[in-house]
XYZ file of C-alpha atoms in Angstrom:
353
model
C 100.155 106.838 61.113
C 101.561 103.576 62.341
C 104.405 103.343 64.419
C 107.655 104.022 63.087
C 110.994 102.141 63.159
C 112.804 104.163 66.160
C 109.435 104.380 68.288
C 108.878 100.645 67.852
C 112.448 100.251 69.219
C 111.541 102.796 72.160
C 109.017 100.445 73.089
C 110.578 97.435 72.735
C 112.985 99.094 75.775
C 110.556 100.463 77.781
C 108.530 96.904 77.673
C 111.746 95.507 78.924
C 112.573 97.970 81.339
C 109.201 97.670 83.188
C 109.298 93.682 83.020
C 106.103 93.941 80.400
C 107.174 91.259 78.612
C 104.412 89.072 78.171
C 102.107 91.060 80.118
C 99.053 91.571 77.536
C 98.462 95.025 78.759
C 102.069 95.639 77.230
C 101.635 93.167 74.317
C 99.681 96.206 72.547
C 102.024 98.486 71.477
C 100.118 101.775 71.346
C 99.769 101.461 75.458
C 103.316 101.746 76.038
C 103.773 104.657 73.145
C 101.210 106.340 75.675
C 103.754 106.435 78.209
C 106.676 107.137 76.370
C 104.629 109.786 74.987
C 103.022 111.283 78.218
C 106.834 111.393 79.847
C 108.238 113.563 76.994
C 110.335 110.413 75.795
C 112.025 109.650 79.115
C 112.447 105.965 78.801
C 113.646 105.653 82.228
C 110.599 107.438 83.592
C 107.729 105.937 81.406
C 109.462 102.483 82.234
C 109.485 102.993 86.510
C 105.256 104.308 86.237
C 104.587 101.875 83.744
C 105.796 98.893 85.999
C 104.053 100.337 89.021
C 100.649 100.531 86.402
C 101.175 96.956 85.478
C 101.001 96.276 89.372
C 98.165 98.216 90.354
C 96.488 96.554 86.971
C 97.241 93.303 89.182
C 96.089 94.748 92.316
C 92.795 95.732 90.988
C 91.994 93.347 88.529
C 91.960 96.365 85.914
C 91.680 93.892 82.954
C 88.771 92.010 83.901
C 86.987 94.966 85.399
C 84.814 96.433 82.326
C 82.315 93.468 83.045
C 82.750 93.907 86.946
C 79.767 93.888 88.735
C 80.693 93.396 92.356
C 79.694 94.530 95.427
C 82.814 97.449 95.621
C 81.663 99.270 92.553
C 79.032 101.764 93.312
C 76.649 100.960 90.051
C 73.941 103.529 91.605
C 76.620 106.715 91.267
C 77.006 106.091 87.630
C 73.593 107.162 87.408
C 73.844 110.222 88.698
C 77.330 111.201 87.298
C 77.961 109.119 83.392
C 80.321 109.420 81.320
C 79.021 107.664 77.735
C 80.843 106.178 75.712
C 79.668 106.810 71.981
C 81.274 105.823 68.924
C 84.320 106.663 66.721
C 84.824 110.378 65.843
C 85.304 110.483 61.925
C 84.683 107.712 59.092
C 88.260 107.899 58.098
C 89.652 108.303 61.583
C 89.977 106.244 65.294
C 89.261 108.427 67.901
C 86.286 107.542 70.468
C 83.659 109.966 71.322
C 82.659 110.414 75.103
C 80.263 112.102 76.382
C 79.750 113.743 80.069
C 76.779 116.529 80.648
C 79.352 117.600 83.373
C 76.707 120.883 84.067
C 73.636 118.750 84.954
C 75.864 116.750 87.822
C 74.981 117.644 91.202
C 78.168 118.326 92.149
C 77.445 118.912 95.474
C 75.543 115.814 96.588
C 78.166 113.765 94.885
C 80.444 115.242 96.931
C 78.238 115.133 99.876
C 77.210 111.414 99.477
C 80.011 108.795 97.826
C 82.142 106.637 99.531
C 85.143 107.859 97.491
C 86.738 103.708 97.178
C 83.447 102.521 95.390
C 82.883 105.606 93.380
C 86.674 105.718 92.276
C 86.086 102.184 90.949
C 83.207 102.746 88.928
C 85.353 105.179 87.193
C 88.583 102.824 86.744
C 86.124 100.558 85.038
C 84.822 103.308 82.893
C 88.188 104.116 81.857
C 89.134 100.634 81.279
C 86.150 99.882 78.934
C 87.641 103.140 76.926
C 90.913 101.848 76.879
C 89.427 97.936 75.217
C 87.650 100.281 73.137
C 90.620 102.382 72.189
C 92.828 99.603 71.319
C 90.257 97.840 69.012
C 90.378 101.343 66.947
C 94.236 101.054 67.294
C 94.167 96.962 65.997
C 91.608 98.188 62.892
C 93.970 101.236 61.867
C 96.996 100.903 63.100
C 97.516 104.046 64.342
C 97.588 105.786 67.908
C 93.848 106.403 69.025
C 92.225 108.094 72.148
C 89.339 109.361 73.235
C 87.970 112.524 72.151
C 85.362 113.716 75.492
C 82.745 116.512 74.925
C 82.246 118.148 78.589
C 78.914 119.814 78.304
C 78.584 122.784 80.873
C 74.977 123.506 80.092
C 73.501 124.168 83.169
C 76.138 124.884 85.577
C 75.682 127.209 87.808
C 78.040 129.337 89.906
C 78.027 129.200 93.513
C 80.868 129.511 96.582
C 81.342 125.977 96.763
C 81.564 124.976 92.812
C 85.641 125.949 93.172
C 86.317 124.157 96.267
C 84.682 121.005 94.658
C 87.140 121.768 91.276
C 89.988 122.182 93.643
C 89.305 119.355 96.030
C 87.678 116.023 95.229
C 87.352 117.307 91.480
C 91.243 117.739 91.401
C 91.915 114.108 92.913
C 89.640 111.948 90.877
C 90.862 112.810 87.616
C 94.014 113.450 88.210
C 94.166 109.907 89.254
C 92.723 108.964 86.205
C 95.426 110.856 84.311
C 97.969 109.234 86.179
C 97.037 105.449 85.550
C 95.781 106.141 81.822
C 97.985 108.979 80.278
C 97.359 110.206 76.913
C 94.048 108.066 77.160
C 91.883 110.861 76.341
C 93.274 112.939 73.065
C 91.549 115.528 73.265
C 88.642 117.616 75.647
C 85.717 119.818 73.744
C 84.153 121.834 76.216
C 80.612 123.204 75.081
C 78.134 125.646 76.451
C 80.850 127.229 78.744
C 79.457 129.528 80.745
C 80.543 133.085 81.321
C 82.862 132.550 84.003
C 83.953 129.615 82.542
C 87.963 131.544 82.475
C 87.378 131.573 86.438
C 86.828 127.457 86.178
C 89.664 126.704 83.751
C 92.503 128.258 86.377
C 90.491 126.576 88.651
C 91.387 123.402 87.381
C 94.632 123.986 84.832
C 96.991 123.028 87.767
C 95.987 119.099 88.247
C 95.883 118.917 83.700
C 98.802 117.535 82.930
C 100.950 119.734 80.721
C 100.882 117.402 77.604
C 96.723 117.926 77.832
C 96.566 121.702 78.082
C 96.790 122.159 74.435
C 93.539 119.763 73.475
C 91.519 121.747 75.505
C 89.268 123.434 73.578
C 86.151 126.154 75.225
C 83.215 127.120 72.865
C 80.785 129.648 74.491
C 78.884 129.800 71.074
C 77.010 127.478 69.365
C 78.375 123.998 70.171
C 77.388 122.428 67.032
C 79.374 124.479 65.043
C 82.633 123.750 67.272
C 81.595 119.837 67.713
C 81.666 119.147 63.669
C 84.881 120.545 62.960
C 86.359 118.078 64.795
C 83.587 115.090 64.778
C 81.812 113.693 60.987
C 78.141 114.758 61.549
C 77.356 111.154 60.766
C 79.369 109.969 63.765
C 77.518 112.420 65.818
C 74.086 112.323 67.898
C 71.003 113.966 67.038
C 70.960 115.382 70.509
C 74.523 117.024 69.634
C 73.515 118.207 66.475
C 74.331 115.893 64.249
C 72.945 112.977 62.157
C 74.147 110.260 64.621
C 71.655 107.791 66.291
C 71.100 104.711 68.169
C 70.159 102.938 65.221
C 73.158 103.735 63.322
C 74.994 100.619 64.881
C 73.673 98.175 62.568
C 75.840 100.092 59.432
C 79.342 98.603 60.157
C 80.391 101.375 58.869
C 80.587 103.831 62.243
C 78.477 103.451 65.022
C 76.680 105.277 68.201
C 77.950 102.523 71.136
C 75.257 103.721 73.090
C 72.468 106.284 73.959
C 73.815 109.229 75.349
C 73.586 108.789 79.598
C 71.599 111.818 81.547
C 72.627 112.028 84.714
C 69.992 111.482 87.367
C 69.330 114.799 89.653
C 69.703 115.356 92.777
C 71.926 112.795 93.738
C 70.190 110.712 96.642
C 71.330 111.272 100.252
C 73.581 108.427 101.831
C 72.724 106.338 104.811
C 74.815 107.299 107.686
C 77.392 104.877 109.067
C 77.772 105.067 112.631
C 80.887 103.400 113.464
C 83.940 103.633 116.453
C 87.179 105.232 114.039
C 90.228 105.319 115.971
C 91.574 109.135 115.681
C 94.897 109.729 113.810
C 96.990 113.319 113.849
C 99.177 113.734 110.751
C 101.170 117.042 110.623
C 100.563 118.913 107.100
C 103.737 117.152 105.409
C 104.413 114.704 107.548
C 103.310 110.627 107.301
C 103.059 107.948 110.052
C 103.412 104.286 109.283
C 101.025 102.000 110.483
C 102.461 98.345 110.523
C 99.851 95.100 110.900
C 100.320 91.093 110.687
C 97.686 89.459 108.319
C 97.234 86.163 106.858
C 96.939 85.691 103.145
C 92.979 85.028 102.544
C 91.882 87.280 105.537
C 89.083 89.389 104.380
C 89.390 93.125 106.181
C 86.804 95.842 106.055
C 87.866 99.350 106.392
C 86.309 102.276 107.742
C 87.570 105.648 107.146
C 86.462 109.414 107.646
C 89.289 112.202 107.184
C 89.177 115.964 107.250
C 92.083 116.763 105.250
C 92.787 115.234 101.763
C 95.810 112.795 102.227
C 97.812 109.944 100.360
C 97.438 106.141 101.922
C 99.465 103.401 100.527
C 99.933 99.609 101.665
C 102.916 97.753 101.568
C 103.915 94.216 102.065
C 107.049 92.601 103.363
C 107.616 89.111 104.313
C 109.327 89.933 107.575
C 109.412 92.861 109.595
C 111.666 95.429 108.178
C 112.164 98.863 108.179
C 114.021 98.481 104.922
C 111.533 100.008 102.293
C 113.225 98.437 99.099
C 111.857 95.095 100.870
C 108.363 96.838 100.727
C 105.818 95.901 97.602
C 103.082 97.897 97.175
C 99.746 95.630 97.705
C 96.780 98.036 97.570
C 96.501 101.035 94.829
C 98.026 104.135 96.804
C 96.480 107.252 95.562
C 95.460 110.571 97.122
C 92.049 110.466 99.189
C 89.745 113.879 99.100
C 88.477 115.226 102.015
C 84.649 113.929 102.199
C 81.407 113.987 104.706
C 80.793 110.356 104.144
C 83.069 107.048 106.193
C 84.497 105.566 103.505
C 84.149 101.672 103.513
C 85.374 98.401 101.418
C 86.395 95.010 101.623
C 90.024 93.596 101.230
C 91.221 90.241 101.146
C 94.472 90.248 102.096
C 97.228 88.155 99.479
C 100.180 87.369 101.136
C 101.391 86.442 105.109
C 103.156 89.291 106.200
C-alpha cells in the first residue's frame, strides 16, 4: 500500500537528518522507508547510517555503477558465481525475482581465487541494478517493493570446509550487502535444501539481520510446489517449474529480465602475485593507525594479503590531527575476510591531505 501520512512525515525527518535533501538516492521515498524500517523506527539511527550510505554512494560511484565496466570490477567472477535478476514476482504485485544456484558455486575456488576488492564490486553493482530495478516497481505501484531471491542448494555438498566458508568470507560479503542495502531483499526461498541444511542455517543465522530471519523460508520437498505459492506461474521460468520464459518480455504485461545465469564450474585458478608486503601485527581487538600525505589526483595501487579477517577504513583530514571528528571517511570501510589471494586495486586519491 502506499505510504501513509505519519511514515511520509518520518521520512521527510530522516531525509533531513542525514542531509538527503536533494540527493536523488533520497529523492525516492521508498529508500529511506528501508531504513527507517530496517532500524525498527529509530529515526536517529536510520538517519546517522543513512548519511554514511549516501557517502560511500559518493565514494564508489554506486549510482552510475550498474553500467560499470571498469577495470576494478572482476566481470570473469560473475561467471562463476551469478546472481540473475528475473522479473516481477506476481501480475498484481512488485516484488523482483532473483535467482542464485548457490549449490552449483564452487565455493571453494571462489574462496581460493578472488581478490576480495574486485569481487565485492561486482556484487555492489549487482545490488545496485536490483535496487534501479526495485524502485521502477515502487514508481509503477506505489508501494514498498524488494526483491524476492530463490537460493537453490541443489548440488551442495557437505564437506569440513563448507562451514568455515559460511562463517568466514560467506559471513562478510553479505553481511556487507545487508548493511549498505537493508530491507533490499524481502524475502529468501531456499529450495532443494539438503539434509543437513539445519546444520547450514545456524551456520549462518548470526550475520542475518534480525528483521530478515522471518522471510526465510527452507523447502526440502518439491520446490515447485513451495516456489508458486509465493511466485504467479506465469512470472516464473520453465526451468523453475513454471510457465515463465525468455520470450515472455515482449507481453508488457510481466516479464523474464533475463535467462537464468549457470554458474561456470570449477572456478579457474588465479595467477599468483609475487610482490614485497610490508608485515603488520594487530592484537585480536586492537587497531593501529596508519597516517600518509597524498595529493588529490595521485593514483595509488594497493597490495594486500592478511591472515585474519579485519576492518580497514580511510580517513581524510586537511591537517594533521589526532582529532577524529576532523576525520571524513574517503574509501568504503568494511570488514575484509581472511583469503589466499594479495588483494589489489587502484585509488585515486581526492583531496590534499
Amino acid at each position: 500500500m502506499p505510504l501513509s501520512a505519519d511514515e511520509r512525515a518520518a521520512i521527510e525527518r530522516v531525509r533531513i537528518a542525514a542531509n538527503g535533501k536533494g540527493h536523488p538516492y533520497c529523492e525516492h521515498d521508498y529508500n529511506i522507508h528501508r531504513w527507517i524500517t530496517a532500524y525498527g523506527g529509530d529515526e536517529e539511527e536510520a538517519a546517522t547510517v543513512l548519511k554514511r550510505h549516501l557517502n560511500i554512494r559518493e565514494i564508489m560511484s554506486l549510482t552510475t555503477l550498474p553500467n560499470s565496466k571498469s577495470e576494478d570490477i572482476d566481470d570473469e567472477a560473475e561467471k562463476y558465481a551469478p546472481l540473475t535478476i528475473l522479473g516481477r514476482n506476481r501480475m498484481n504485485d512488485n516484488k523482483v525475482l532473483l535467482f542464485e544456484h548457490s549449490g552449483r558455486i564452487d565455493l571453494n575456488g571462489v574462496v581460493d581465487n578472488i581478490r576480495i576488492t574486485r569481487f565485492l564490486r561486482m556484487k555492489f553493482r549487482t545490488m545496485e541494478r536490483l535496487q534501479q530495478r526495485v524502485q521502477q516497481e515502487e514508481r509503477r505501484m506505489d508501494k514498498q517493493s524488494g526483491g524476492v531471491l530463490i537460493m537453490d542448494l541443489e548440488g551442495l555438498s557437505f564437506s569440513t570446509t563448507l562451514l568455515s566458508v559460511l562463517a568466514g568470507p560467506y559471513r562478510i560479503l553479505w553481511g556487507t550487502l545487508f548493511e549498505q542495502y537493508p530491507q533490499l531483499i524481502q524475502q529468501i526461498i531456499i529450495v532443494n535444501a539438503p539434509k543437513f541444511v539445519n546444520l547450514l542455517y545456524q551456520t549462518c543465522i548470526p550475520f542475518i539481520p534480525n528483521d530478515y530471519r522471518s522471510k526465510i523460508i527452507i523447502c526440502a520437498g518439491d520446490p515447485r510446489e513451495t516456489l508458486l505459492q509465493h511466485i504467479d506461474e506465469c512470472c516464473l521460468p520453465v526451468e523453475l517449474g513454471g510457465g515463465g520464459s525468455f520470450e515472455m518480455t515482449s507481453s508488457g504485461e510481466f516479464e523474464i529480465y533475463t535467462h537464468i545465469q549457470r554458474p561456470l564450474h570449477p572456478y579457474p585458478k588465479a595467477a599468483p602475485l609475487e610482490v614485497p608486503l610490508e608485515k603488520l601485527t594487530i592484537p585480536a581487538g586492537a587497531f593501529t593507525t596508519q597516517q600518509y600525505k597524498w595529493n588529490a589526483g595521485s593514483l595509488l595501487e594497493f597490495y594486500m594479503q592478511h591472515d585474519q579477517e579485519f576492518t580497514l577504513f580511510f580517513f581524510h583530514a586537511d591537517d594533521d590531527t589526532k582529532d577524529t571528528t576532523a576525520w571524513r571517511e574517503i574509501y568504503a570501510g568494511c570488514e575484509r575476510p581472511a583469503l589466499p589471494q594479495v588483494d589489489t586495486w587502484r585509488w585515486r586519491v581526492p583531496h590534499d591531505g
